[in-house]
């Protein structure tokens, strides 16, 4: 079940290009497939917050959507993304996930990483796993 800001996504206008764009935003390589339907009882506990998702390219910056909808939960989007999502993430001092070239706290599966035996090679590998070209010297 695909959620956006705590609500479901309606399938109006949705296609494999939008699926690729969303999977990539979530840190995956792309989408394997997408489907719609009311498959789980829990779906009705979420509001529908996104509709008419249309993407010109498999990149979120090329997408448009509406925050209003004319749907019901039988049109909720389900995604199957390809590739593995990095277990690493970077957070700022407020705990907000960030990206960029500043100093941030490195997390692994939501927990902090101990500095014992951690080296520049370790940092470079974690950065590459998150999609960066490496560390900055």
mmCIF file of C-alpha atoms in Angstrom:
data_model
loop_
_atom_site.group_PDB
_atom_site.id
_atom_site.type_symbol
_atom_site.label_atom_id
_atom_site.label_comp_id
_atom_site.label_asym_id
_atom_site.label_seq_id
_atom_site.Cartn_x
_atom_site.Cartn_y
_atom_site.Cartn_z
ATOM 1 C CA UNK A 1 0.000 0.000 0.000
ATOM 2 C CA UNK A 2 1.477 3.327 -1.044
ATOM 3 C CA UNK A 3 1.122 6.168 1.487
ATOM 4 C CA UNK A 4 1.928 9.851 0.991
ATOM 5 C CA UNK A 5 1.922 12.126 4.046
ATOM 6 C CA UNK A 6 -0.151 9.568 5.947
ATOM 7 C CA UNK A 7 -2.764 9.003 3.250
ATOM 8 C CA UNK A 8 -3.317 6.652 0.346
ATOM 9 C CA UNK A 9 -2.724 7.421 -3.335
ATOM 10 C CA UNK A 10 -5.521 7.003 -5.892
ATOM 11 C CA UNK A 11 -4.687 5.323 -9.198
ATOM 12 C CA UNK A 12 -6.311 7.937 -11.488
ATOM 13 C CA UNK A 13 -3.626 8.840 -14.046
ATOM 14 C CA UNK A 14 -1.113 6.504 -12.380
ATOM 15 C CA UNK A 15 1.147 4.418 -14.627
ATOM 16 C CA UNK A 16 4.481 2.582 -14.577
ATOM 17 C CA UNK A 17 6.378 5.858 -15.109
ATOM 18 C CA UNK A 18 4.866 7.269 -11.911
ATOM 19 C CA UNK A 19 5.633 3.980 -10.144
ATOM 20 C CA UNK A 20 9.311 4.239 -11.164
ATOM 21 C CA UNK A 21 9.501 7.882 -10.026
ATOM 22 C CA UNK A 22 8.020 7.117 -6.600
ATOM 23 C CA UNK A 23 10.166 4.021 -6.025
ATOM 24 C CA UNK A 24 13.275 6.054 -6.898
ATOM 25 C CA UNK A 25 12.274 8.808 -4.441
ATOM 26 C CA UNK A 26 12.005 6.120 -1.757
ATOM 27 C CA UNK A 27 15.568 4.955 -2.508
ATOM 28 C CA UNK A 28 14.873 1.959 -4.738
ATOM 29 C CA UNK A 29 16.167 1.388 -8.279
ATOM 30 C CA UNK A 30 12.687 1.564 -9.774
ATOM 31 C CA UNK A 31 9.369 -0.267 -9.892
ATOM 32 C CA UNK A 32 8.707 -3.878 -10.818
ATOM 33 C CA UNK A 33 4.943 -3.459 -10.946
ATOM 34 C CA UNK A 34 1.999 -1.579 -9.537
ATOM 35 C CA UNK A 35 -1.611 -2.463 -8.893
ATOM 36 C CA UNK A 36 -4.696 -0.976 -7.309
ATOM 37 C CA UNK A 37 -7.491 -2.264 -5.136
ATOM 38 C CA UNK A 38 -8.853 -2.572 -1.651
ATOM 39 C CA UNK A 39 -6.738 -5.471 -0.466
ATOM 40 C CA UNK A 40 -6.359 -4.712 3.243
ATOM 41 C CA UNK A 41 -8.949 -3.654 5.819
ATOM 42 C CA UNK A 42 -6.543 -1.055 7.236
ATOM 43 C CA UNK A 43 -6.748 1.020 4.033
ATOM 44 C CA UNK A 44 -10.025 2.614 5.113
ATOM 45 C CA UNK A 45 -8.339 4.038 8.221
ATOM 46 C CA UNK A 46 -6.239 6.331 6.017
ATOM 47 C CA UNK A 47 -7.537 9.356 4.129
ATOM 48 C CA UNK A 48 -6.971 9.518 0.362
ATOM 49 C CA UNK A 49 -4.488 12.375 -0.023
ATOM 50 C CA UNK A 50 -3.142 12.145 -3.579
ATOM 51 C CA UNK A 51 -4.820 11.690 -6.951
ATOM 52 C CA UNK A 52 -4.134 12.145 -10.665
ATOM 53 C CA UNK A 53 -0.408 11.382 -10.423
ATOM 54 C CA UNK A 54 1.125 11.961 -13.846
ATOM 55 C CA UNK A 55 4.856 11.814 -14.602
ATOM 56 C CA UNK A 56 6.526 12.727 -17.889
ATOM 57 C CA UNK A 57 9.702 10.863 -16.881
ATOM 58 C CA UNK A 58 10.574 8.274 -14.214
ATOM 59 C CA UNK A 59 11.748 11.119 -11.961
ATOM 60 C CA UNK A 60 9.598 12.780 -9.279
ATOM 61 C CA UNK A 61 10.572 16.287 -10.481
ATOM 62 C CA UNK A 62 8.633 15.568 -13.707
ATOM 63 C CA UNK A 63 5.441 14.597 -11.847
ATOM 64 C CA UNK A 64 2.233 16.457 -11.082
ATOM 65 C CA UNK A 65 -0.611 15.423 -8.801
ATOM 66 C CA UNK A 66 -3.687 16.692 -7.011
ATOM 67 C CA UNK A 67 -4.051 16.826 -3.244
ATOM 68 C CA UNK A 68 -7.817 16.433 -3.627
ATOM 69 C CA UNK A 69 -9.484 13.319 -5.004
ATOM 70 C CA UNK A 70 -12.585 11.792 -6.539
ATOM 71 C CA UNK A 71 -11.733 8.228 -5.457
ATOM 72 C CA UNK A 72 -12.505 5.550 -2.957
ATOM 73 C CA UNK A 73 -10.172 2.963 -1.470
ATOM 74 C CA UNK A 74 -10.793 0.382 -4.209
ATOM 75 C CA UNK A 75 -8.511 2.626 -6.309
ATOM 76 C CA UNK A 76 -5.588 2.737 -3.784
ATOM 77 C CA UNK A 77 -2.149 2.161 -5.334
ATOM 78 C CA UNK A 78 0.115 -0.745 -4.337
ATOM 79 C CA UNK A 79 3.775 -0.713 -5.464
ATOM 80 C CA UNK A 80 6.434 -3.366 -5.795
ATOM 81 C CA UNK A 81 9.810 -1.644 -6.045
ATOM 82 C CA UNK A 82 12.998 -3.210 -7.388
ATOM 83 C CA UNK A 83 16.434 -3.266 -5.870
ATOM 84 C CA UNK A 84 17.349 -2.944 -2.246
ATOM 85 C CA UNK A 85 16.829 0.202 -0.294
ATOM 86 C CA UNK A 86 19.871 1.342 1.599
ATOM 87 C CA UNK A 87 19.690 0.609 5.322
ATOM 88 C CA UNK A 88 21.733 3.795 5.865
ATOM 89 C CA UNK A 89 20.296 7.271 6.289
ATOM 90 C CA UNK A 90 21.516 10.705 7.336
ATOM 91 C CA UNK A 91 19.736 12.845 9.948
ATOM 92 C CA UNK A 92 20.217 16.376 11.222
ATOM 93 C CA UNK A 93 20.241 17.469 14.891
ATOM 94 C CA UNK A 94 16.412 17.339 14.965
ATOM 95 C CA UNK A 95 16.373 13.748 13.684
ATOM 96 C CA UNK A 96 15.026 14.771 10.273
ATOM 97 C CA UNK A 97 16.250 12.652 7.357
ATOM 98 C CA UNK A 98 18.380 14.798 5.063
ATOM 99 C CA UNK A 99 20.654 14.631 2.061
ATOM 100 C CA UNK A 100 23.516 16.833 1.035
ATOM 101 C CA UNK A 101 27.144 17.588 1.599
ATOM 102 C CA UNK A 102 27.151 18.714 5.223
ATOM 103 C CA UNK A 103 27.984 16.792 8.368
ATOM 104 C CA UNK A 104 25.095 14.615 9.525
ATOM 105 C CA UNK A 105 24.568 11.664 11.850
ATOM 106 C CA UNK A 106 24.756 8.293 10.079
ATOM 107 C CA UNK A 107 22.028 5.784 10.939
ATOM 108 C CA UNK A 108 21.812 2.106 10.043
ATOM 109 C CA UNK A 109 18.336 0.536 10.154
ATOM 110 C CA UNK A 110 17.243 3.453 12.339
ATOM 111 C CA UNK A 111 20.042 3.154 14.913
ATOM 112 C CA UNK A 112 23.306 5.019 15.330
ATOM 113 C CA UNK A 113 26.603 3.632 14.021
ATOM 114 C CA UNK A 114 29.451 3.135 16.490
ATOM 115 C CA UNK A 115 32.738 4.788 15.537
ATOM 116 C CA UNK A 116 34.931 1.873 16.696
ATOM 117 C CA UNK A 117 36.831 0.560 13.669
ATOM 118 C CA UNK A 118 34.920 3.027 11.427
ATOM 119 C CA UNK A 119 37.244 4.449 8.770
ATOM 120 C CA UNK A 120 37.181 6.685 5.712
ATOM 121 C CA UNK A 121 36.631 3.501 3.681
ATOM 122 C CA UNK A 122 33.603 2.665 5.853
ATOM 123 C CA UNK A 123 32.193 6.160 5.354
ATOM 124 C CA UNK A 124 32.816 5.990 1.614
ATOM 125 C CA UNK A 125 31.028 2.619 1.361
ATOM 126 C CA UNK A 126 27.999 3.897 3.347
ATOM 127 C CA UNK A 127 27.787 7.012 1.164
ATOM 128 C CA UNK A 128 27.937 4.957 -2.027
ATOM 129 C CA UNK A 129 25.236 2.651 -0.647
ATOM 130 C CA UNK A 130 22.971 5.698 -0.192
ATOM 131 C CA UNK A 131 23.536 6.769 -3.793
ATOM 132 C CA UNK A 132 26.280 9.347 -3.274
ATOM 133 C CA UNK A 133 29.535 9.230 -5.243
ATOM 134 C CA UNK A 134 31.493 8.846 -1.999
ATOM 135 C CA UNK A 135 32.815 10.926 0.866
ATOM 136 C CA UNK A 136 34.270 14.382 0.652
ATOM 137 C CA UNK A 137 37.858 14.680 1.835
#
